[in-house]
mmCIF file of C-alpha atoms in Angstrom:
data_model
loop_
_atom_site.group_PDB
_atom_site.id
_atom_site.type_symbol
_atom_site.label_atom_id
_atom_site.label_comp_id
_atom_site.label_asym_id
_atom_site.label_seq_id
_atom_site.Cartn_x
_atom_site.Cartn_y
_atom_site.Cartn_z
ATOM 1 C CA MET A 201 -151.806 82.719 -11.949
ATOM 2 C CA THR A 202 -153.907 79.534 -12.292
ATOM 3 C CA TYR A 203 -155.890 77.520 -14.787
ATOM 4 C CA ALA A 204 -158.639 80.026 -14.361
ATOM 5 C CA ASP A 205 -156.252 82.614 -15.933
ATOM 6 C CA TYR A 206 -155.985 80.332 -18.989
ATOM 7 C CA LEU A 207 -159.761 79.929 -19.056
ATOM 8 C CA ASP A 208 -160.065 83.593 -18.865
ATOM 9 C CA GLY A 209 -157.881 84.149 -21.873
ATOM 10 C CA LYS A 210 -155.121 86.217 -20.021
ATOM 11 C CA PRO A 211 -152.388 87.272 -22.537
ATOM 12 C CA VAL A 212 -149.288 85.229 -22.457
ATOM 13 C CA VAL A 213 -145.839 87.041 -22.622
ATOM 14 C CA VAL A 214 -143.406 85.405 -24.960
ATOM 15 C CA THR A 215 -139.850 86.016 -24.128
ATOM 16 C CA ALA A 216 -137.067 85.182 -26.628
ATOM 17 C CA ALA A 217 -133.622 84.161 -25.339
ATOM 18 C CA LEU A 218 -131.649 84.859 -28.349
ATOM 19 C CA THR A 219 -127.983 84.014 -27.745
ATOM 20 C CA GLY A 220 -127.073 82.772 -24.203
ATOM 21 C CA GLY A 221 -123.634 82.423 -22.753
ATOM 22 C CA ILE A 222 -122.655 78.726 -23.181
ATOM 23 C CA GLN A 223 -122.954 77.360 -26.744
ATOM 24 C CA GLY A 224 -121.888 79.224 -29.842
ATOM 25 C CA LYS A 225 -121.699 78.687 -33.506
ATOM 26 C CA GLU A 226 -120.016 75.277 -32.923
ATOM 27 C CA ALA A 227 -123.507 74.189 -31.782
ATOM 28 C CA HIS A 228 -125.519 76.048 -34.331
ATOM 29 C CA PRO A 229 -124.068 78.071 -37.066
ATOM 30 C CA GLY A 230 -127.026 80.449 -37.053
ATOM 31 C CA LEU A 231 -126.771 81.339 -33.220
ATOM 32 C CA PRO A 232 -126.354 85.209 -33.186
ATOM 33 C CA GLU A 233 -123.265 86.540 -31.556
ATOM 34 C CA THR A 234 -122.461 89.955 -32.849
ATOM 35 C CA PRO A 235 -124.616 93.039 -32.112
ATOM 36 C CA ALA A 236 -125.840 93.144 -35.718
ATOM 37 C CA GLU A 237 -126.773 89.403 -35.837
ATOM 38 C CA ILE A 238 -128.518 89.586 -32.396
ATOM 39 C CA ALA A 239 -130.425 92.800 -33.533
ATOM 40 C CA ALA A 240 -131.579 91.107 -36.869
ATOM 41 C CA ASP A 241 -132.992 88.064 -34.596
ATOM 42 C CA ALA A 242 -134.537 90.528 -32.239
ATOM 43 C CA ALA A 243 -136.348 92.324 -35.104
ATOM 44 C CA ALA A 244 -137.635 89.017 -36.421
ATOM 45 C CA CYS A 245 -138.646 87.741 -32.942
ATOM 46 C CA GLU A 246 -140.637 90.971 -32.196
ATOM 47 C CA ALA A 247 -142.450 90.682 -35.583
ATOM 48 C CA ALA A 248 -143.251 87.126 -34.702
ATOM 49 C CA GLY A 249 -144.806 88.008 -31.280
ATOM 50 C CA ALA A 250 -142.138 88.171 -28.815
ATOM 51 C CA SER A 251 -142.548 91.211 -26.288
ATOM 52 C CA VAL A 252 -139.472 90.512 -24.193
ATOM 53 C CA LEU A 253 -135.877 89.876 -25.343
ATOM 54 C CA HIS A 254 -133.431 88.206 -22.917
ATOM 55 C CA LEU A 255 -130.026 89.289 -23.994
ATOM 56 C CA HIS A 256 -126.419 88.335 -23.503
ATOM 57 C CA ALA A 257 -123.340 89.838 -24.949
ATOM 58 C CA ARG A 258 -120.406 88.346 -26.755
ATOM 59 C CA GLU A 259 -116.845 89.211 -27.407
ATOM 60 C CA PRO A 260 -115.779 89.714 -31.031
ATOM 61 C CA ASN A 261 -114.317 86.214 -30.868
ATOM 62 C CA GLY A 262 -117.612 84.795 -29.900
ATOM 63 C CA GLU A 263 -116.817 84.310 -26.221
ATOM 64 C CA ARG A 264 -119.230 85.630 -23.632
ATOM 65 C CA ALA A 265 -118.823 89.162 -22.642
ATOM 66 C CA PHE A 266 -119.686 90.780 -19.295
ATOM 67 C CA SER A 267 -118.772 94.425 -19.771
ATOM 68 C CA THR A 268 -121.125 97.239 -19.858
ATOM 69 C CA GLU A 269 -119.595 98.445 -23.187
ATOM 70 C CA ARG A 270 -120.397 95.134 -24.847
ATOM 71 C CA PHE A 271 -124.015 95.076 -23.347
ATOM 72 C CA GLN A 272 -124.352 98.790 -24.556
ATOM 73 C CA ALA A 273 -123.510 97.770 -28.108
ATOM 74 C CA VAL A 274 -126.021 94.891 -28.105
ATOM 75 C CA THR A 275 -128.737 97.049 -26.526
ATOM 76 C CA GLU A 276 -128.277 100.013 -28.842
ATOM 77 C CA ALA A 277 -128.363 97.669 -31.963
ATOM 78 C CA VAL A 278 -131.391 95.826 -30.688
ATOM 79 C CA ARG A 279 -133.281 99.101 -29.886
ATOM 80 C CA GLU A 280 -132.572 100.503 -33.384
ATOM 81 C CA ALA A 281 -133.968 97.298 -34.851
ATOM 82 C CA THR A 282 -137.083 96.989 -32.976
ATOM 83 C CA ASP A 283 -140.053 99.067 -32.155
ATOM 84 C CA ASP A 284 -141.118 98.525 -28.531
ATOM 85 C CA VAL A 285 -139.806 95.275 -27.067
ATOM 86 C CA VAL A 286 -138.861 94.900 -23.394
ATOM 87 C CA VAL A 287 -135.124 94.529 -23.069
ATOM 88 C CA GLN A 288 -134.032 92.133 -20.360
ATOM 89 C CA HIS A 289 -130.336 91.866 -19.613
ATOM 90 C CA SER A 290 -128.736 88.720 -18.010
ATOM 91 C CA THR A 291 -126.708 89.257 -14.923
ATOM 92 C CA GLY A 292 -126.108 85.508 -14.373
ATOM 93 C CA GLY A 293 -125.105 82.373 -16.369
ATOM 94 C CA THR A 294 -123.044 79.555 -15.208
ATOM 95 C CA GLY A 295 -119.432 80.478 -14.812
ATOM 96 C CA ALA A 296 -120.036 84.100 -14.628
ATOM 97 C CA PRO A 297 -117.455 85.925 -12.527
ATOM 98 C CA ASP A 298 -119.056 87.653 -9.473
ATOM 99 C CA ASP A 299 -117.100 90.941 -9.786
ATOM 100 C CA LEU A 300 -118.587 91.479 -13.341
ATOM 101 C CA ARG A 301 -122.143 90.525 -12.521
ATOM 102 C CA HIS A 302 -123.299 94.298 -12.140
ATOM 103 C CA GLU A 303 -121.970 95.434 -15.421
ATOM 104 C CA PRO A 304 -125.105 94.537 -17.502
ATOM 105 C CA LEU A 305 -127.153 96.867 -15.200
ATOM 106 C CA ARG A 306 -125.115 99.871 -16.034
ATOM 107 C CA THR A 307 -125.967 100.550 -19.699
ATOM 108 C CA ASP A 308 -127.480 103.947 -20.676
ATOM 109 C CA PRO A 309 -130.417 103.702 -20.400
ATOM 110 C CA PRO A 310 -130.524 100.604 -18.095
ATOM 111 C CA PRO A 311 -132.536 97.652 -19.191
ATOM 112 C CA GLU A 312 -136.147 97.428 -18.161
ATOM 113 C CA MET A 313 -135.686 94.027 -16.746
ATOM 114 C CA ALA A 314 -132.679 91.824 -15.720
ATOM 115 C CA SER A 315 -132.265 88.301 -14.632
ATOM 116 C CA LEU A 316 -131.421 87.452 -11.031
ATOM 117 C CA ASP A 317 -130.314 83.899 -10.318
ATOM 118 C CA MET A 318 -131.759 82.853 -6.966
ATOM 119 C CA GLY A 319 -129.066 80.467 -5.829
ATOM 120 C CA PRO A 320 -126.181 78.016 -6.589
ATOM 121 C CA LEU A 321 -126.199 75.722 -9.605
ATOM 122 C CA ASN A 322 -124.010 73.277 -11.523
ATOM 123 C CA ARG A 323 -124.177 72.561 -15.350
ATOM 124 C CA TYR A 324 -121.861 70.523 -17.239
ATOM 125 C CA ARG A 325 -118.467 69.284 -15.865
ATOM 126 C CA HIS A 326 -116.535 72.239 -15.003
ATOM 127 C CA LEU A 327 -119.163 74.973 -14.718
ATOM 128 C CA THR A 328 -120.807 76.273 -11.553
ATOM 129 C CA SER A 329 -122.342 79.541 -10.030
ATOM 130 C CA GLU A 330 -122.369 80.152 -6.320
ATOM 131 C CA ASN A 331 -125.019 83.051 -6.468
ATOM 132 C CA THR A 332 -124.576 83.682 -2.846
ATOM 133 C CA ARG A 333 -127.193 85.541 -0.861
ATOM 134 C CA GLY A 334 -124.719 88.393 -0.589
ATOM 135 C CA LEU A 335 -124.348 88.609 -4.343
ATOM 136 C CA VAL A 336 -128.037 88.260 -4.981
ATOM 137 C CA ASP A 337 -128.812 91.083 -2.552
ATOM 138 C CA SER A 338 -126.361 93.337 -3.915
ATOM 139 C CA LEU A 339 -127.668 92.910 -7.533
ATOM 140 C CA HIS A 340 -131.152 93.385 -6.339
ATOM 141 C CA ALA A 341 -130.210 96.540 -4.501
ATOM 142 C CA GLU A 342 -128.541 98.010 -7.770
ATOM 143 C CA MET A 343 -131.641 96.930 -9.776
ATOM 144 C CA ARG A 344 -133.887 98.851 -7.387
ATOM 145 C CA GLU A 345 -131.599 101.901 -7.545
ATOM 146 C CA ARG A 346 -131.611 101.905 -11.346
ATOM 147 C CA GLY A 347 -135.235 101.142 -11.766
ATOM 148 C CA VAL A 348 -134.654 97.644 -13.208
ATOM 149 C CA LYS A 349 -137.303 94.992 -12.725
ATOM 150 C CA PRO A 350 -135.738 91.640 -11.382
ATOM 151 C CA GLU A 351 -136.627 88.502 -13.199
ATOM 152 C CA LEU A 352 -136.064 85.913 -10.514
ATOM 153 C CA GLU A 353 -134.547 82.762 -12.147
ATOM 154 C CA CYS A 354 -135.334 79.589 -9.972
ATOM 155 C CA PHE A 355 -133.374 76.622 -11.207
ATOM 156 C CA ASN A 356 -134.642 74.338 -8.396
ATOM 157 C CA ASP A 357 -137.155 74.217 -5.625
ATOM 158 C CA GLY A 358 -134.729 75.596 -3.214
ATOM 159 C CA HIS A 359 -134.440 78.725 -5.202
ATOM 160 C CA LEU A 360 -138.263 79.200 -4.692
ATOM 161 C CA ASN A 361 -137.490 79.584 -1.084
ATOM 162 C CA GLU A 362 -134.989 82.281 -1.919
ATOM 163 C CA ALA A 363 -137.518 84.134 -4.179
ATOM 164 C CA ALA A 364 -139.939 83.944 -1.315
ATOM 165 C CA ARG A 365 -137.335 85.453 0.953
ATOM 166 C CA ILE A 366 -137.229 88.702 -1.114
ATOM 167 C CA ALA A 367 -140.676 88.729 -2.627
ATOM 168 C CA ASP A 368 -142.065 91.236 -0.163
ATOM 169 C CA ASP A 369 -139.306 93.649 -1.165
ATOM 170 C CA LEU A 370 -140.145 93.550 -4.826
ATOM 171 C CA ALA A 371 -142.475 95.702 -6.901
ATOM 172 C CA ASN A 372 -145.648 93.746 -7.532
ATOM 173 C CA PRO A 373 -146.088 91.422 -9.079
ATOM 174 C CA PRO A 374 -142.770 89.380 -8.477
ATOM 175 C CA SER A 375 -141.613 87.975 -11.897
ATOM 176 C CA VAL A 376 -140.370 84.429 -11.595
ATOM 177 C CA THR A 377 -138.810 82.097 -14.268
ATOM 178 C CA LEU A 378 -139.163 78.462 -13.352
ATOM 179 C CA ILE A 379 -136.229 76.539 -15.147
ATOM 180 C CA PHE A 380 -136.132 72.885 -15.857
ATOM 181 C CA GLY A 381 -133.122 70.763 -17.144
ATOM 182 C CA PRO A 382 -129.915 68.933 -16.160
ATOM 183 C CA GLY A 383 -127.485 69.194 -13.500
ATOM 184 C CA THR A 384 -128.774 70.873 -10.190
ATOM 185 C CA LEU A 385 -131.799 72.102 -12.100
ATOM 186 C CA THR A 386 -135.244 70.888 -11.260
ATOM 187 C CA PRO A 387 -135.750 67.672 -13.437
ATOM 188 C CA PRO A 388 -137.863 68.420 -16.651
ATOM 189 C CA ALA A 389 -141.100 66.772 -15.976
ATOM 190 C CA PRO A 390 -144.770 68.009 -16.037
ATOM 191 C CA ARG A 391 -145.446 67.094 -12.394
ATOM 192 C CA ASN A 392 -142.459 69.214 -11.379
ATOM 193 C CA VAL A 393 -143.873 72.195 -13.278
ATOM 194 C CA LEU A 394 -147.235 71.795 -11.477
ATOM 195 C CA ASN A 395 -145.360 71.467 -8.072
ATOM 196 C CA ALA A 396 -143.173 74.530 -8.726
ATOM 197 C CA VAL A 397 -146.172 76.613 -9.739
ATOM 198 C CA SER A 398 -148.036 75.631 -6.521
ATOM 199 C CA ASN A 399 -144.959 76.950 -4.421
ATOM 200 C CA LEU A 400 -144.709 80.366 -6.085
ATOM 201 C CA PRO A 401 -144.773 83.495 -3.977
ATOM 202 C CA ASP A 402 -148.286 85.021 -3.749
ATOM 203 C CA GLY A 403 -149.291 86.965 -6.723
ATOM 204 C CA ALA A 404 -146.303 86.150 -8.855
ATOM 205 C CA GLU A 405 -146.339 86.159 -12.653
ATOM 206 C CA PHE A 406 -144.401 83.011 -13.891
ATOM 207 C CA THR A 407 -142.607 82.065 -16.959
ATOM 208 C CA VAL A 408 -141.501 78.431 -17.822
ATOM 209 C CA LEU A 409 -138.094 77.641 -19.308
ATOM 210 C CA GLY A 410 -137.298 74.076 -20.458
ATOM 211 C CA PHE A 411 -133.901 73.207 -21.790
ATOM 212 C CA GLY A 412 -133.509 71.158 -25.060
ATOM 213 C CA ARG A 413 -136.404 68.904 -26.105
ATOM 214 C CA HIS A 414 -138.245 69.846 -22.899
ATOM 215 C CA GLN A 415 -138.781 73.364 -24.124
ATOM 216 C CA LEU A 416 -141.868 72.564 -26.212
ATOM 217 C CA PRO A 417 -143.911 70.435 -23.862
ATOM 218 C CA LEU A 418 -143.103 72.372 -20.714
ATOM 219 C CA THR A 419 -143.760 75.925 -22.106
ATOM 220 C CA THR A 420 -147.044 74.468 -23.630
ATOM 221 C CA LEU A 421 -147.961 73.262 -20.000
ATOM 222 C CA SER A 422 -147.227 76.890 -18.784
ATOM 223 C CA VAL A 423 -149.733 78.262 -21.310
ATOM 224 C CA LEU A 424 -152.455 75.880 -19.843
ATOM 225 C CA LEU A 425 -151.515 76.898 -16.287
ATOM 226 C CA GLY A 426 -151.965 80.725 -17.006
ATOM 227 C CA GLY A 427 -148.245 81.312 -17.146
ATOM 228 C CA HIS A 428 -145.770 82.700 -19.734
ATOM 229 C CA VAL A 429 -143.220 81.172 -21.954
ATOM 230 C CA ARG A 430 -139.527 81.573 -22.831
ATOM 231 C CA VAL A 431 -138.164 80.065 -26.010
ATOM 232 C CA GLY A 432 -134.980 80.592 -28.064
ATOM 233 C CA LEU A 433 -131.611 79.374 -29.076
ATOM 234 C CA GLU A 434 -130.126 80.090 -25.635
ATOM 235 C CA ASP A 435 -132.164 77.192 -24.204
ATOM 236 C CA ASN A 436 -132.652 74.908 -27.271
ATOM 237 C CA VAL A 437 -131.074 74.778 -30.704
ATOM 238 C CA TYR A 438 -133.418 72.325 -32.267
ATOM 239 C CA TYR A 439 -136.913 72.786 -33.774
ATOM 240 C CA ARG A 440 -137.411 69.028 -33.721
ATOM 241 C CA ARG A 441 -135.236 66.030 -33.465
ATOM 242 C CA GLY A 442 -132.350 66.422 -36.197
ATOM 243 C CA GLU A 443 -133.616 69.816 -37.405
ATOM 244 C CA LEU A 444 -131.802 73.041 -36.163
ATOM 245 C CA ALA A 445 -134.202 75.881 -35.213
ATOM 246 C CA THR A 446 -134.087 79.752 -35.504
ATOM 247 C CA ASN A 447 -135.190 82.156 -32.856
ATOM 248 C CA GLU A 448 -137.943 83.231 -35.145
ATOM 249 C CA ARG A 449 -139.448 79.928 -35.634
ATOM 250 C CA LEU A 450 -139.389 78.996 -32.045
ATOM 251 C CA VAL A 451 -141.259 82.296 -31.260
ATOM 252 C CA GLU A 452 -143.658 81.604 -34.119
ATOM 253 C CA ARG A 453 -144.434 78.155 -32.708
ATOM 254 C CA ALA A 454 -144.951 79.397 -29.254
ATOM 255 C CA VAL A 455 -147.263 82.146 -30.579
ATOM 256 C CA ARG A 456 -149.259 79.568 -32.523
ATOM 257 C CA ILE A 457 -149.601 77.214 -29.713
ATOM 258 C CA ALA A 458 -150.886 79.897 -27.397
ATOM 259 C CA GLU A 459 -153.368 81.173 -29.935
ATOM 260 C CA GLU A 460 -154.643 77.708 -30.644
ATOM 261 C CA LEU A 461 -155.197 77.067 -26.930
ATOM 262 C CA GLY A 462 -157.109 80.244 -26.616
ATOM 263 C CA ARG A 463 -154.687 82.688 -25.028
ATOM 264 C CA PRO A 464 -153.756 85.868 -26.891
ATOM 265 C CA VAL A 465 -150.140 86.877 -27.133
ATOM 266 C CA ALA A 466 -149.308 89.960 -25.114
ATOM 267 C CA THR A 467 -148.053 93.075 -26.947
ATOM 268 C CA PRO A 468 -145.139 94.864 -25.426
ATOM 269 C CA ALA A 469 -147.568 97.330 -23.841
ATOM 270 C CA GLU A 470 -149.506 94.435 -22.413
ATOM 271 C CA ALA A 471 -146.497 92.729 -21.111
ATOM 272 C CA ARG A 472 -145.330 95.778 -19.368
ATOM 273 C CA GLU A 473 -148.677 96.003 -17.616
ATOM 274 C CA LEU A 474 -148.580 92.256 -16.716
ATOM 275 C CA LEU A 475 -145.104 92.347 -15.332
ATOM 276 C CA GLY A 476 -145.490 95.631 -13.448
ATOM 277 C CA LEU A 477 -142.758 97.601 -15.357
ATOM 278 C CA ALA A 478 -142.665 101.343 -15.025
#
């Protein structure tokens, strides 16, 4: 994807990351945690223009959940509340135990997409994820077996090497999310977005994710580069400095910016075609 794709008016896929696995209601009282809360936000984001929903599950006490049963409850609530969105489960997240990483792939039906962290990362003082090649390959193998499209999450330039390592073994086109933020992530700067895009595997569709205040400028840059965008309370709880956001408002803003810049927003059917989903 290139600037020419922007000029040609290629549709932009908006992904909404509703919940996440780190902060909870202590960071934002409106952050959805229960299946009903997540489903309500899912419906609002679909109506606002999101075609992909990136989902995490929570325990009843608000802590992050990894079990198939909790993901099943969230997925069923979301599917009942929405019409045709692409469901994308998280298999990663900082601090996630390796022995439970396969659980989100085992819902019935399985998700259409699932995240696949491409290497180790550190965030915050005591949270880390190893994401060894062995784990990545085992998750990829189960995704292939269950017909789940991998969303390759690249937190730094080294992860792009790992994405290239398995790109030839992916159904075309590879779907890559470029992530910018603190810790061992790529520093959030426009020049680093340009560099990461230039190092993508051939033919890849890419989405840009910026944490915190970097969400707005870096996703806007992605629109100009012919890429896709991810927004939501998982990555950023503020609409502007001092003003808490909602998932719906973040999607609405992303849609408005894309349309103002001359790129139509993809419907779920168009998103499936662009991302190579069955």
